[in-house]
Structure formats: C-alpha cells, structure tokens
Coordinates of C-alpha atoms in Angstrom, one line a residue:
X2 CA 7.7 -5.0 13.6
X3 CA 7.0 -5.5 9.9
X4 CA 7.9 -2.4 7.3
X5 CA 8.2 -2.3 3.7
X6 CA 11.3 -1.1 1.8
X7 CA 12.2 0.1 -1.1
X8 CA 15.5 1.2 -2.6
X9 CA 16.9 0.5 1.2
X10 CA 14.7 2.8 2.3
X11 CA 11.8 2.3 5.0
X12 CA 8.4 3.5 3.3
X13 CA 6.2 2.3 5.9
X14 CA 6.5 0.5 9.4
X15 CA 4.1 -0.7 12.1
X16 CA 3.5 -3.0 14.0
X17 CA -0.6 -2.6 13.8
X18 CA -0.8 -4.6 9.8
X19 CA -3.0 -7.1 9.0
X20 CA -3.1 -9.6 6.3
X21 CA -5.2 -10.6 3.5
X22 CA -4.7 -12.8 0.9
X23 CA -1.0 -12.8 1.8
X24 CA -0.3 -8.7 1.4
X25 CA 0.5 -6.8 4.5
X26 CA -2.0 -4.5 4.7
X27 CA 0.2 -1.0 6.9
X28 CA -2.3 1.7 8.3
X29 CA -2.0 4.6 6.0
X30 CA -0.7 6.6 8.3
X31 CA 2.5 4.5 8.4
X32 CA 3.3 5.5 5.1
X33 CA 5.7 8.3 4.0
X34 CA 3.8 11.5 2.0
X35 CA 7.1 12.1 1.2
X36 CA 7.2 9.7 -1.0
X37 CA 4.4 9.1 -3.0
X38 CA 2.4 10.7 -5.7
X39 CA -0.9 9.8 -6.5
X40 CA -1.8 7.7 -9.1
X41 CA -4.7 7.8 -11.5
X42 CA -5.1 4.1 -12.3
X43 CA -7.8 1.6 -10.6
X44 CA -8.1 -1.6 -10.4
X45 CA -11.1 -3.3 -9.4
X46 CA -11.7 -6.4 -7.1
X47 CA -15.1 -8.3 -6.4
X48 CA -14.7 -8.5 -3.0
X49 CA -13.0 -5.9 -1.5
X50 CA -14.2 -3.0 -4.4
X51 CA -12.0 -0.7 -6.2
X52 CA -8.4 0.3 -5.8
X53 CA -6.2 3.1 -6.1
X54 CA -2.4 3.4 -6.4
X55 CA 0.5 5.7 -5.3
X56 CA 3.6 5.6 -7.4
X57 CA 6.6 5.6 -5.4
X58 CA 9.3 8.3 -6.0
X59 CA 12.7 8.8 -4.4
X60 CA 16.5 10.8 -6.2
X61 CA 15.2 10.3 -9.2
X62 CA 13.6 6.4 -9.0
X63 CA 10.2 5.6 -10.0
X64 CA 7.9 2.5 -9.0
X65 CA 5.0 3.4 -10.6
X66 CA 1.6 1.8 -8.6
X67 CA 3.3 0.1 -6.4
X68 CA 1.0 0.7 -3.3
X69 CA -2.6 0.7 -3.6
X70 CA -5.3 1.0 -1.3
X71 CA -9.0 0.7 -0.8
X72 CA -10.7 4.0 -0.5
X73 CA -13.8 3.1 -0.5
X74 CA -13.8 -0.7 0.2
X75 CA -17.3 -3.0 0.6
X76 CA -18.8 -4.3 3.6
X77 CA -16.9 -8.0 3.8
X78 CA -13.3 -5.8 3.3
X79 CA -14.1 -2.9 5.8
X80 CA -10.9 -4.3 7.3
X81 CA -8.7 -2.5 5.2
X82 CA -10.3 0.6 5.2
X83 CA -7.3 3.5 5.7
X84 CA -4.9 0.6 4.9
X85 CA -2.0 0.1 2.0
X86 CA -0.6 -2.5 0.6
X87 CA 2.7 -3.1 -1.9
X88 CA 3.7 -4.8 -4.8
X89 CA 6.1 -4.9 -7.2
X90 CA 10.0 -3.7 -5.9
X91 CA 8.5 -3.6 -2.6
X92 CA 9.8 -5.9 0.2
X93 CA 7.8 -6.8 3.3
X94 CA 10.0 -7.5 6.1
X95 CA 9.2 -8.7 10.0

C-alpha cells in the first residue's frame, strides 16, 4: 500500500492513489489534519488548473508547500479532484 513519509512519519497511506505524470496522487482524506497548515501560494498548470499547498508541520519542523492539490481542477484532470500530491522532503513508498 503506498504512503508518503516525512520525518519518519506516515502523512498519508492508501491503497486507492493514482498516478499522473509520475506523482502519487492519495485521496485527501488519507492525509493527516494534524499535520498540515494551509498555505496561501498557487501554482498554476494548463491542464489540470490551479493548485494549492499545505505546509507540513511536525515538533517544531517545517516543509513549507510540500503537498498541493487541485481544488478546483478542469475537465481532462477531474481525476484528481479531492486528491494530494507531495514534493520536496516527501517520500512515496509501496
């Protein structure tokens, strides 16, 4: 079942991700609250729209952005609609 850690720590795990363009894409509700904060940056992309982040927080660490999501994605990307995705000092692990 694939999960994504951080600092040794599981932040997401399911075994319902997709993938596109090589990111796991975890349903959102496999993802800790506990450990994110929003974000206000946004990125955008021409095919799936624009993104959001969540900065990671944990005993005093920080990884700012490191997941982002889709909130609103367009028609061709409805597939990761209520999906996140990480970057950065994230690991994706099977």
């Amino acid at each position: 079942m694939p999960k994504a850690v951080w600092n040794d720590l599981i932040i997401a795990e399911s075994d319902d991700t997709i993938v596109v363009e090589g990111n796991h894409y975890f349903p959102r509700s496999a993802l800790r609250n506990d450990l994110i904060t929003e974000s206000g940056t946004h990125t955008f992309c021409p095919w799936k729209g624009t993104a959001s982040y969540y900065t990671l927080e944990h005993d005093g660490r920080t990884s700012p952005d490191a997941v982002w999501y889709y909130p609103e994605p367009k028609p061709e990307a409805e597939m990761v609609r209520d999906r996140v995705a990480f970057w950065k000092d994230v690991t994706v692990v099977d």
